[in-house]
JSON list of C-alpha atoms in Angstrom, two decimals:
[
{"chain": "A", "resi": 1, "resn": "MET", "atom": "CA", "xyz": [-24.31, 9.29, 11.94]},
{"chain": "A", "resi": 2, "resn": "HIS", "atom": "CA", "xyz": [-25.32, 8.36, 15.69]},
{"chain": "A", "resi": 3, "resn": "GLN", "atom": "CA", "xyz": [-22.66, 7.49, 18.16]},
{"chain": "A", "resi": 4, "resn": "THR", "atom": "CA", "xyz": [-22.52, 4.01, 19.88]},
{"chain": "A", "resi": 5, "resn": "ARG", "atom": "CA", "xyz": [-21.00, 3.25, 23.33]},
{"chain": "A", "resi": 6, "resn": "GLN", "atom": "CA", "xyz": [-18.36, 0.66, 22.78]},
{"chain": "A", "resi": 7, "resn": "PHE", "atom": "CA", "xyz": [-16.90, -1.50, 25.48]},
{"chain": "A", "resi": 8, "resn": "LEU", "atom": "CA", "xyz": [-13.46, -3.05, 24.92]},
{"chain": "A", "resi": 9, "resn": "GLN", "atom": "CA", "xyz": [-11.87, -5.79, 27.00]},
{"chain": "A", "resi": 10, "resn": "ILE", "atom": "CA", "xyz": [-8.99, -6.79, 25.23]},
{"chain": "A", "resi": 11, "resn": "CYS", "atom": "CA", "xyz": [-6.90, -8.35, 27.70]},
{"chain": "A", "resi": 12, "resn": "SER", "atom": "CA", "xyz": [-6.09, -8.19, 31.46]},
{"chain": "A", "resi": 13, "resn": "SER", "atom": "CA", "xyz": [-2.73, -8.44, 33.58]},
{"chain": "A", "resi": 14, "resn": "GLN", "atom": "CA", "xyz": [-1.04, -6.41, 36.32]},
{"chain": "A", "resi": 15, "resn": "LEU", "atom": "CA", "xyz": [1.05, -4.15, 34.11]},
{"chain": "A", "resi": 16, "resn": "LEU", "atom": "CA", "xyz": [-0.98, -3.18, 31.00]},
{"chain": "A", "resi": 17, "resn": "SER", "atom": "CA", "xyz": [-0.98, -0.43, 28.38]},
{"chain": "A", "resi": 18, "resn": "LEU", "atom": "CA", "xyz": [-3.57, 0.20, 25.76]},
{"chain": "A", "resi": 19, "resn": "TYR", "atom": "CA", "xyz": [-2.85, 1.78, 22.65]},
{"chain": "A", "resi": 20, "resn": "LYS", "atom": "CA", "xyz": [-4.52, 3.13, 19.80]},
{"chain": "A", "resi": 21, "resn": "HIS", "atom": "CA", "xyz": [-3.01, 3.61, 16.19]},
{"chain": "A", "resi": 22, "resn": "ILE", "atom": "CA", "xyz": [-2.96, 6.92, 15.04]},
{"chain": "A", "resi": 23, "resn": "ASN", "atom": "CA", "xyz": [-5.35, 6.04, 12.13]},
{"chain": "A", "resi": 24, "resn": "CYS", "atom": "CA", "xyz": [-6.28, 2.52, 10.94]},
{"chain": "A", "resi": 25, "resn": "HIS", "atom": "CA", "xyz": [-3.52, 1.91, 8.52]},
{"chain": "A", "resi": 26, "resn": "SER", "atom": "CA", "xyz": [-0.62, 3.64, 10.63]},
{"chain": "A", "resi": 27, "resn": "VAL", "atom": "CA", "xyz": [1.79, 1.68, 12.76]},
{"chain": "A", "resi": 28, "resn": "ARG", "atom": "CA", "xyz": [2.59, 4.75, 15.20]},
{"chain": "A", "resi": 29, "resn": "LEU", "atom": "CA", "xyz": [0.48, 4.26, 18.44]},
{"chain": "A", "resi": 30, "resn": "GLN", "atom": "CA", "xyz": [-0.42, 6.49, 21.24]},
{"chain": "A", "resi": 31, "resn": "VAL", "atom": "CA", "xyz": [-1.47, 5.59, 24.74]},
{"chain": "A", "resi": 32, "resn": "VAL", "atom": "CA", "xyz": [-5.31, 5.59, 25.44]},
{"chain": "A", "resi": 33, "resn": "GLY", "atom": "CA", "xyz": [-5.53, 3.68, 28.65]},
{"chain": "A", "resi": 34, "resn": "THR", "atom": "CA", "xyz": [-3.82, 1.51, 31.32]},
{"chain": "A", "resi": 35, "resn": "SER", "atom": "CA", "xyz": [-6.45, -0.74, 32.51]},
{"chain": "A", "resi": 36, "resn": "ALA", "atom": "CA", "xyz": [-8.14, -3.72, 30.95]},
{"chain": "A", "resi": 37, "resn": "ASN", "atom": "CA", "xyz": [-11.46, -2.27, 29.95]},
{"chain": "A", "resi": 38, "resn": "LEU", "atom": "CA", "xyz": [-12.02, 0.57, 27.70]},
{"chain": "A", "resi": 39, "resn": "THR", "atom": "CA", "xyz": [-15.31, 2.31, 27.16]},
{"chain": "A", "resi": 40, "resn": "LEU", "atom": "CA", "xyz": [-15.78, 4.95, 24.42]},
{"chain": "A", "resi": 41, "resn": "ASP", "atom": "CA", "xyz": [-18.25, 6.57, 22.28]},
{"chain": "A", "resi": 42, "resn": "VAL", "atom": "CA", "xyz": [-17.77, 5.43, 18.62]},
{"chain": "A", "resi": 43, "resn": "ASP", "atom": "CA", "xyz": [-17.14, 8.10, 16.05]},
{"chain": "A", "resi": 44, "resn": "ALA", "atom": "CA", "xyz": [-14.88, 9.28, 13.55]},
{"chain": "A", "resi": 45, "resn": "ASP", "atom": "CA", "xyz": [-12.05, 10.27, 16.10]},
{"chain": "A", "resi": 46, "resn": "THR", "atom": "CA", "xyz": [-12.31, 7.15, 18.00]},
{"chain": "A", "resi": 47, "resn": "ALA", "atom": "CA", "xyz": [-12.66, 4.33, 15.31]},
{"chain": "A", "resi": 48, "resn": "GLY", "atom": "CA", "xyz": [-9.63, 2.45, 14.57]},
{"chain": "A", "resi": 49, "resn": "ARG", "atom": "CA", "xyz": [-7.47, -0.34, 15.60]},
{"chain": "A", "resi": 50, "resn": "TYR", "atom": "CA", "xyz": [-6.53, -0.87, 19.36]},
{"chain": "A", "resi": 51, "resn": "HIS", "atom": "CA", "xyz": [-3.73, -2.74, 20.66]},
{"chain": "A", "resi": 52, "resn": "CYS", "atom": "CA", "xyz": [-3.21, -3.90, 24.31]},
{"chain": "A", "resi": 53, "resn": "LYS", "atom": "CA", "xyz": [0.20, -5.05, 25.89]},
{"chain": "A", "resi": 54, "resn": "ALA", "atom": "CA", "xyz": [0.36, -6.81, 29.10]},
{"chain": "A", "resi": 55, "resn": "SER", "atom": "CA", "xyz": [3.32, -7.98, 31.23]},
{"chain": "A", "resi": 56, "resn": "VAL", "atom": "CA", "xyz": [3.95, -9.82, 34.55]},
{"chain": "A", "resi": 57, "resn": "MET", "atom": "CA", "xyz": [7.16, -9.96, 35.80]},
{"chain": "A", "resi": 58, "resn": "GLY", "atom": "CA", "xyz": [8.98, -13.28, 35.13]},
{"chain": "A", "resi": 59, "resn": "PHE", "atom": "CA", "xyz": [6.71, -14.03, 32.33]},
{"chain": "A", "resi": 60, "resn": "PRO", "atom": "CA", "xyz": [6.73, -13.06, 28.56]},
{"chain": "A", "resi": 61, "resn": "GLU", "atom": "CA", "xyz": [4.93, -10.22, 27.52]},
{"chain": "A", "resi": 62, "resn": "VAL", "atom": "CA", "xyz": [1.57, -10.64, 25.80]},
{"chain": "A", "resi": 63, "resn": "GLY", "atom": "CA", "xyz": [-0.61, -8.72, 23.55]},
{"chain": "A", "resi": 64, "resn": "ALA", "atom": "CA", "xyz": [-4.01, -8.57, 21.67]},
{"chain": "A", "resi": 65, "resn": "GLU", "atom": "CA", "xyz": [-5.57, -6.28, 19.16]},
{"chain": "A", "resi": 66, "resn": "ALA", "atom": "CA", "xyz": [-8.95, -5.08, 18.49]},
{"chain": "A", "resi": 67, "resn": "SER", "atom": "CA", "xyz": [-10.82, -3.03, 15.74]},
{"chain": "A", "resi": 68, "resn": "VAL", "atom": "CA", "xyz": [-13.61, -0.14, 16.23]},
{"chain": "A", "resi": 69, "resn": "CYS", "atom": "CA", "xyz": [-15.12, 0.50, 12.91]},
{"chain": "A", "resi": 70, "resn": "LEU", "atom": "CA", "xyz": [-17.65, 2.80, 11.53]},
{"chain": "A", "resi": 71, "resn": "GLU", "atom": "CA", "xyz": [-20.06, 2.08, 8.92]},
{"chain": "A", "resi": 72, "resn": "GLY", "atom": "CA", "xyz": [-19.73, 4.20, 5.82]},
{"chain": "A", "resi": 73, "resn": "PRO", "atom": "CA", "xyz": [-18.67, 4.65, 2.31]},
{"chain": "A", "resi": 74, "resn": "PRO", "atom": "CA", "xyz": [-15.33, 3.25, 1.01]},
{"chain": "A", "resi": 75, "resn": "THR", "atom": "CA", "xyz": [-11.89, 4.81, 1.75]},
{"chain": "A", "resi": 76, "resn": "ILE", "atom": "CA", "xyz": [-9.33, 4.59, -1.10]},
{"chain": "A", "resi": 77, "resn": "ILE", "atom": "CA", "xyz": [-5.89, 4.46, 0.31]},
{"chain": "A", "resi": 78, "resn": "SER", "atom": "CA", "xyz": [-3.68, 3.97, -2.74]},
{"chain": "A", "resi": 79, "resn": "HIS", "atom": "CA", "xyz": [-0.96, 6.00, -4.11]},
{"chain": "A", "resi": 80, "resn": "ARG", "atom": "CA", "xyz": [-2.29, 8.99, -6.29]},
{"chain": "A", "resi": 81, "resn": "THR", "atom": "CA", "xyz": [0.75, 8.78, -8.52]},
{"chain": "A", "resi": 82, "resn": "GLN", "atom": "CA", "xyz": [2.00, 5.48, -9.92]},
{"chain": "A", "resi": 83, "resn": "PHE", "atom": "CA", "xyz": [4.77, 4.46, -12.38]},
{"chain": "A", "resi": 84, "resn": "GLY", "atom": "CA", "xyz": [5.40, 1.84, -15.46]},
{"chain": "A", "resi": 85, "resn": "ILE", "atom": "CA", "xyz": [7.82, 1.23, -17.94]},
{"chain": "A", "resi": 86, "resn": "GLN", "atom": "CA", "xyz": [6.77, 1.60, -21.59]},
{"chain": "A", "resi": 87, "resn": "GLY", "atom": "CA", "xyz": [6.82, -1.70, -23.41]},
{"chain": "A", "resi": 88, "resn": "ASP", "atom": "CA", "xyz": [6.08, -3.51, -20.16]},
{"chain": "A", "resi": 89, "resn": "ASN", "atom": "CA", "xyz": [2.96, -4.77, -18.50]},
{"chain": "A", "resi": 90, "resn": "VAL", "atom": "CA", "xyz": [2.02, -2.11, -16.20]},
{"chain": "A", "resi": 91, "resn": "ARG", "atom": "CA", "xyz": [-0.18, -2.63, -12.97]},
{"chain": "A", "resi": 92, "resn": "LEU", "atom": "CA", "xyz": [-2.22, 0.13, -11.48]},
{"chain": "A", "resi": 93, "resn": "GLU", "atom": "CA", "xyz": [-3.52, -0.55, -7.75]},
{"chain": "A", "resi": 94, "resn": "CYS", "atom": "CA", "xyz": [-6.76, 0.81, -6.11]},
{"chain": "A", "resi": 95, "resn": "VAL", "atom": "CA", "xyz": [-7.12, -0.62, -2.58]},
{"chain": "A", "resi": 96, "resn": "ALA", "atom": "CA", "xyz": [-10.46, 0.45, -0.67]},
{"chain": "A", "resi": 97, "resn": "PHE", "atom": "CA", "xyz": [-11.45, -0.06, 2.77]},
{"chain": "A", "resi": 98, "resn": "SER", "atom": "CA", "xyz": [-15.05, 0.07, 4.30]},
{"chain": "A", "resi": 99, "resn": "ILE", "atom": "CA", "xyz": [-17.73, -1.48, 6.57]},
{"chain": "A", "resi": 100, "resn": "PRO", "atom": "CA", "xyz": [-19.58, -3.16, 4.90]},
{"chain": "A", "resi": 101, "resn": "LYS", "atom": "CA", "xyz": [-17.07, -4.13, 2.42]},
{"chain": "A", "resi": 102, "resn": "PRO", "atom": "CA", "xyz": [-16.71, -2.64, -1.03]},
{"chain": "A", "resi": 103, "resn": "GLU", "atom": "CA", "xyz": [-18.85, -4.13, -3.72]},
{"chain": "A", "resi": 104, "resn": "HIS", "atom": "CA", "xyz": [-17.80, -2.86, -6.90]},
{"chain": "A", "resi": 105, "resn": "VAL", "atom": "CA", "xyz": [-14.79, -1.07, -8.68]},
{"chain": "A", "resi": 106, "resn": "THR", "atom": "CA", "xyz": [-14.89, 0.85, -11.75]},
{"chain": "A", "resi": 107, "resn": "TRP", "atom": "CA", "xyz": [-11.69, 2.29, -13.93]},
{"chain": "A", "resi": 108, "resn": "THR", "atom": "CA", "xyz": [-12.29, 4.99, -16.23]},
{"chain": "A", "resi": 109, "resn": "TYR", "atom": "CA", "xyz": [-9.77, 6.56, -18.63]},
{"chain": "A", "resi": 110, "resn": "ASN", "atom": "CA", "xyz": [-10.38, 9.63, -20.67]},
{"chain": "A", "resi": 111, "resn": "GLY", "atom": "CA", "xyz": [-13.94, 9.62, -19.33]},
{"chain": "A", "resi": 112, "resn": "ASN", "atom": "CA", "xyz": [-14.49, 6.00, -20.68]},
{"chain": "A", "resi": 113, "resn": "GLU", "atom": "CA", "xyz": [-15.07, 3.05, -18.80]},
{"chain": "A", "resi": 114, "resn": "VAL", "atom": "CA", "xyz": [-12.12, 0.61, -19.29]},
{"chain": "A", "resi": 115, "resn": "ASP", "atom": "CA", "xyz": [-13.50, -2.53, -20.69]},
{"chain": "A", "resi": 116, "resn": "ALA", "atom": "CA", "xyz": [-12.20, -5.73, -19.16]},
{"chain": "A", "resi": 117, "resn": "ASP", "atom": "CA", "xyz": [-12.55, -7.51, -22.47]},
{"chain": "A", "resi": 118, "resn": "ASP", "atom": "CA", "xyz": [-10.48, -4.73, -24.06]},
{"chain": "A", "resi": 119, "resn": "LYS", "atom": "CA", "xyz": [-7.23, -6.46, -25.37]},
{"chain": "A", "resi": 120, "resn": "ASP", "atom": "CA", "xyz": [-5.06, -3.74, -23.87]},
{"chain": "A", "resi": 121, "resn": "TYR", "atom": "CA", "xyz": [-6.30, -4.07, -20.11]},
{"chain": "A", "resi": 122, "resn": "THR", "atom": "CA", "xyz": [-6.94, -6.75, -17.55]},
{"chain": "A", "resi": 123, "resn": "ILE", "atom": "CA", "xyz": [-8.77, -6.04, -14.16]},
{"chain": "A", "resi": 124, "resn": "LEU", "atom": "CA", "xyz": [-7.96, -8.34, -11.30]},
{"chain": "A", "resi": 125, "resn": "GLU", "atom": "CA", "xyz": [-9.47, -8.06, -7.88]},
{"chain": "A", "resi": 126, "resn": "ASP", "atom": "CA", "xyz": [-8.26, -9.54, -4.62]},
{"chain": "A", "resi": 127, "resn": "PRO", "atom": "CA", "xyz": [-10.86, -9.49, -1.60]},
{"chain": "A", "resi": 128, "resn": "LEU", "atom": "CA", "xyz": [-9.02, -8.57, 1.75]},
{"chain": "A", "resi": 129, "resn": "PRO", "atom": "CA", "xyz": [-10.74, -8.31, 5.10]},
{"chain": "A", "resi": 130, "resn": "GLU", "atom": "CA", "xyz": [-13.14, -5.37, 5.07]},
{"chain": "A", "resi": 131, "resn": "ALA", "atom": "CA", "xyz": [-11.29, -4.26, 1.76]},
{"chain": "A", "resi": 132, "resn": "ILE", "atom": "CA", "xyz": [-10.84, -5.00, -1.90]},
{"chain": "A", "resi": 133, "resn": "LYS", "atom": "CA", "xyz": [-7.67, -4.61, -4.15]},
{"chain": "A", "resi": 134, "resn": "SER", "atom": "CA", "xyz": [-8.52, -3.96, -7.81]},
{"chain": "A", "resi": 135, "resn": "THR", "atom": "CA", "xyz": [-5.38, -3.98, -10.03]},
{"chain": "A", "resi": 136, "resn": "LEU", "atom": "CA", "xyz": [-5.69, -2.78, -13.66]},
{"chain": "A", "resi": 137, "resn": "VAL", "atom": "CA", "xyz": [-3.05, -4.40, -15.69]},
{"chain": "A", "resi": 138, "resn": "ILE", "atom": "CA", "xyz": [-2.09, -2.44, -18.92]},
{"chain": "A", "resi": 139, "resn": "ARG", "atom": "CA", "xyz": [-0.53, -5.04, -21.44]},
{"chain": "A", "resi": 140, "resn": "GLU", "atom": "CA", "xyz": [2.63, -3.77, -23.44]},
{"chain": "A", "resi": 141, "resn": "SER", "atom": "CA", "xyz": [2.12, -0.15, -22.28]},
{"chain": "A", "resi": 142, "resn": "ARG", "atom": "CA", "xyz": [2.73, 2.65, -24.64]},
{"chain": "A", "resi": 143, "resn": "GLN", "atom": "CA", "xyz": [2.92, 6.55, -24.28]},
{"chain": "A", "resi": 144, "resn": "GLN", "atom": "CA", "xyz": [-0.92, 6.82, -25.08]},
{"chain": "A", "resi": 145, "resn": "HIS", "atom": "CA", "xyz": [-1.73, 4.91, -22.01]},
{"chain": "A", "resi": 146, "resn": "CYS", "atom": "CA", "xyz": [0.01, 7.52, -19.60]},
{"chain": "A", "resi": 147, "resn": "GLY", "atom": "CA", "xyz": [-2.12, 10.11, -18.03]},
{"chain": "A", "resi": 148, "resn": "PRO", "atom": "CA", "xyz": [-4.87, 10.46, -15.21]},
{"chain": "A", "resi": 149, "resn": "TYR", "atom": "CA", "xyz": [-7.01, 7.13, -14.43]},
{"chain": "A", "resi": 150, "resn": "LYS", "atom": "CA", "xyz": [-10.06, 7.18, -12.09]},
{"chain": "A", "resi": 151, "resn": "CYS", "atom": "CA", "xyz": [-10.84, 4.39, -9.51]},
{"chain": "A", "resi": 152, "resn": "SER", "atom": "CA", "xyz": [-14.49, 4.34, -8.60]},
{"chain": "A", "resi": 153, "resn": "VAL", "atom": "CA", "xyz": [-15.40, 2.15, -5.45]},
{"chain": "A", "resi": 154, "resn": "THR", "atom": "CA", "xyz": [-19.14, 1.68, -4.00]},
{"chain": "A", "resi": 155, "resn": "ASN", "atom": "CA", "xyz": [-20.84, -0.24, -1.12]},
{"chain": "A", "resi": 156, "resn": "PRO", "atom": "CA", "xyz": [-24.38, 0.11, 0.05]},
{"chain": "A", "resi": 157, "resn": "TYR", "atom": "CA", "xyz": [-23.23, 3.58, 2.00]},
{"chain": "A", "resi": 158, "resn": "GLY", "atom": "CA", "xyz": [-21.89, 5.34, -1.16]},
{"chain": "A", "resi": 159, "resn": "SER", "atom": "CA", "xyz": [-19.13, 5.69, -3.26]},
{"chain": "A", "resi": 160, "resn": "ASN", "atom": "CA", "xyz": [-15.46, 7.12, -3.66]},
{"chain": "A", "resi": 161, "resn": "VAL", "atom": "CA", "xyz": [-13.61, 7.95, -6.38]},
{"chain": "A", "resi": 162, "resn": "VAL", "atom": "CA", "xyz": [-9.70, 8.97, -6.62]},
{"chain": "A", "resi": 163, "resn": "GLU", "atom": "CA", "xyz": [-7.42, 9.81, -9.46]},
{"chain": "A", "resi": 164, "resn": "ILE", "atom": "CA", "xyz": [-4.56, 7.75, -10.10]},
{"chain": "A", "resi": 165, "resn": "TYR", "atom": "CA", "xyz": [-1.93, 9.34, -12.39]},
{"chain": "A", "resi": 166, "resn": "LEU", "atom": "CA", "xyz": [0.16, 6.94, -14.44]},
{"chain": "A", "resi": 167, "resn": "LYS", "atom": "CA", "xyz": [3.74, 8.22, -15.18]},
{"chain": "A", "resi": 168, "resn": "PRO", "atom": "CA", "xyz": [6.19, 6.71, -17.59]},
{"chain": "A", "resi": 169, "resn": "GLN", "atom": "CA", "xyz": [9.51, 5.39, -15.97]},
{"chain": "A", "resi": 170, "resn": "SER", "atom": "CA", "xyz": [12.32, 4.95, -18.35]},
{"chain": "A", "resi": 171, "resn": "LYS", "atom": "CA", "xyz": [14.46, 1.72, -18.27]},
{"chain": "A", "resi": 172, "resn": "ARG", "atom": "CA", "xyz": [18.00, 1.96, -16.93]},
{"chain": "A", "resi": 173, "resn": "TYR", "atom": "CA", "xyz": [20.56, 1.56, -19.69]},
{"chain": "A", "resi": 174, "resn": "CYS", "atom": "CA", "xyz": [24.16, 0.66, -18.96]},
{"chain": "A", "resi": 175, "resn": "SER", "atom": "CA", "xyz": [26.38, 0.98, -22.14]},
{"chain": "A", "resi": 176, "resn": "PRO", "atom": "CA", "xyz": [29.11, -1.65, -22.70]},
{"chain": "A", "resi": 177, "resn": "LEU", "atom": "CA", "xyz": [32.00, 0.89, -21.85]},
{"chain": "A", "resi": 178, "resn": "LYS", "atom": "CA", "xyz": [30.29, 1.29, -18.42]},
{"chain": "A", "resi": 179, "resn": "LEU", "atom": "CA", "xyz": [30.04, -2.24, -17.85]},
{"chain": "A", "resi": 180, "resn": "LEU", "atom": "CA", "xyz": [33.66, -2.57, -18.66]},
{"chain": "A", "resi": 181, "resn": "LYS", "atom": "CA", "xyz": [34.74, 0.06, -16.32]},
{"chain": "A", "resi": 182, "resn": "LEU", "atom": "CA", "xyz": [32.43, -1.22, -13.62]},
{"chain": "A", "resi": 183, "resn": "LYS", "atom": "CA", "xyz": [34.26, -4.67, -14.02]},
{"chain": "A", "resi": 184, "resn": "GLN", "atom": "CA", "xyz": [37.64, -3.16, -14.05]},
{"chain": "A", "resi": 185, "resn": "ASN", "atom": "CA", "xyz": [36.85, -1.09, -10.91]},
{"chain": "A", "resi": 186, "resn": "LEU", "atom": "CA", "xyz": [35.65, -4.57, -9.16]},
{"chain": "A", "resi": 187, "resn": "MET", "atom": "CA", "xyz": [38.78, -6.44, -10.02]},
{"chain": "A", "resi": 188, "resn": "PRO", "atom": "CA", "xyz": [41.50, -6.95, -7.19]},
{"chain": "A", "resi": 189, "resn": "CYS", "atom": "CA", "xyz": [44.77, -4.78, -7.73]},
{"chain": "A", "resi": 190, "resn": "SER", "atom": "CA", "xyz": [47.78, -7.34, -9.08]},
{"chain": "A", "resi": 191, "resn": "LEU", "atom": "CA", "xyz": [51.17, -6.70, -10.20]},
{"chain": "A", "resi": 192, "resn": "ASN", "atom": "CA", "xyz": [52.02, -7.68, -13.98]},
{"chain": "A", "resi": 193, "resn": "PRO", "atom": "CA", "xyz": [55.45, -9.34, -13.69]},
{"chain": "A", "resi": 194, "resn": "LEU", "atom": "CA", "xyz": [56.28, -8.01, -17.19]},
{"chain": "A", "resi": 195, "resn": "ASN", "atom": "CA", "xyz": [55.85, -4.48, -15.93]},
{"chain": "A", "resi": 196, "resn": "ALA", "atom": "CA", "xyz": [57.66, -5.05, -12.41]},
{"chain": "A", "resi": 197, "resn": "LYS", "atom": "CA", "xyz": [60.91, -3.12, -12.25]},
{"chain": "A", "resi": 198, "resn": "LEU", "atom": "CA", "xyz": [63.64, -3.94, -9.48]},
{"chain": "A", "resi": 199, "resn": "THR", "atom": "CA", "xyz": [65.59, -0.96, -8.47]},
{"chain": "A", "resi": 200, "resn": "LEU", "atom": "CA", "xyz": [68.85, -1.55, -6.66]}
]
């Protein structure tokens, strides 16, 4: 992939700091400059989100943000292990970013493509900026639905696939006796007149 010289002019002021996010999805920042202009060679290390903060004494601080992106296949950022309660509708999420935007998402289970017309499943897709979120809804999930699913995402530059493991999460059960004890512990202390004793 060839490098491209990129010129950023995000904001200009007397006291200025230019930050870069550690990665595209991180909130942590590192200082990369203290002037209004930044020139860089675009590659995997310099691509990402840049944020400028500028201030002048006596005025509120202002800021602006810019992104430097590389064209390429999708990057999937979803959790590799997700949980669901048996008997409930379970949602598995697959979120992918890329330039150009992802075009197609495929779910597979046990080597078979999940059919959106299957009565056990529903597939929802939400478009995001330079991204897509695909949600696999498993209706009234059972033990047989647990295990590894694969989410495959494609765009004109290629594809990416990850394995998302669905683990069962048991419902919390509180017995009537525990509820009674909890209620008693929450009640304020009081003096029962019938049990009160007066000592002279």
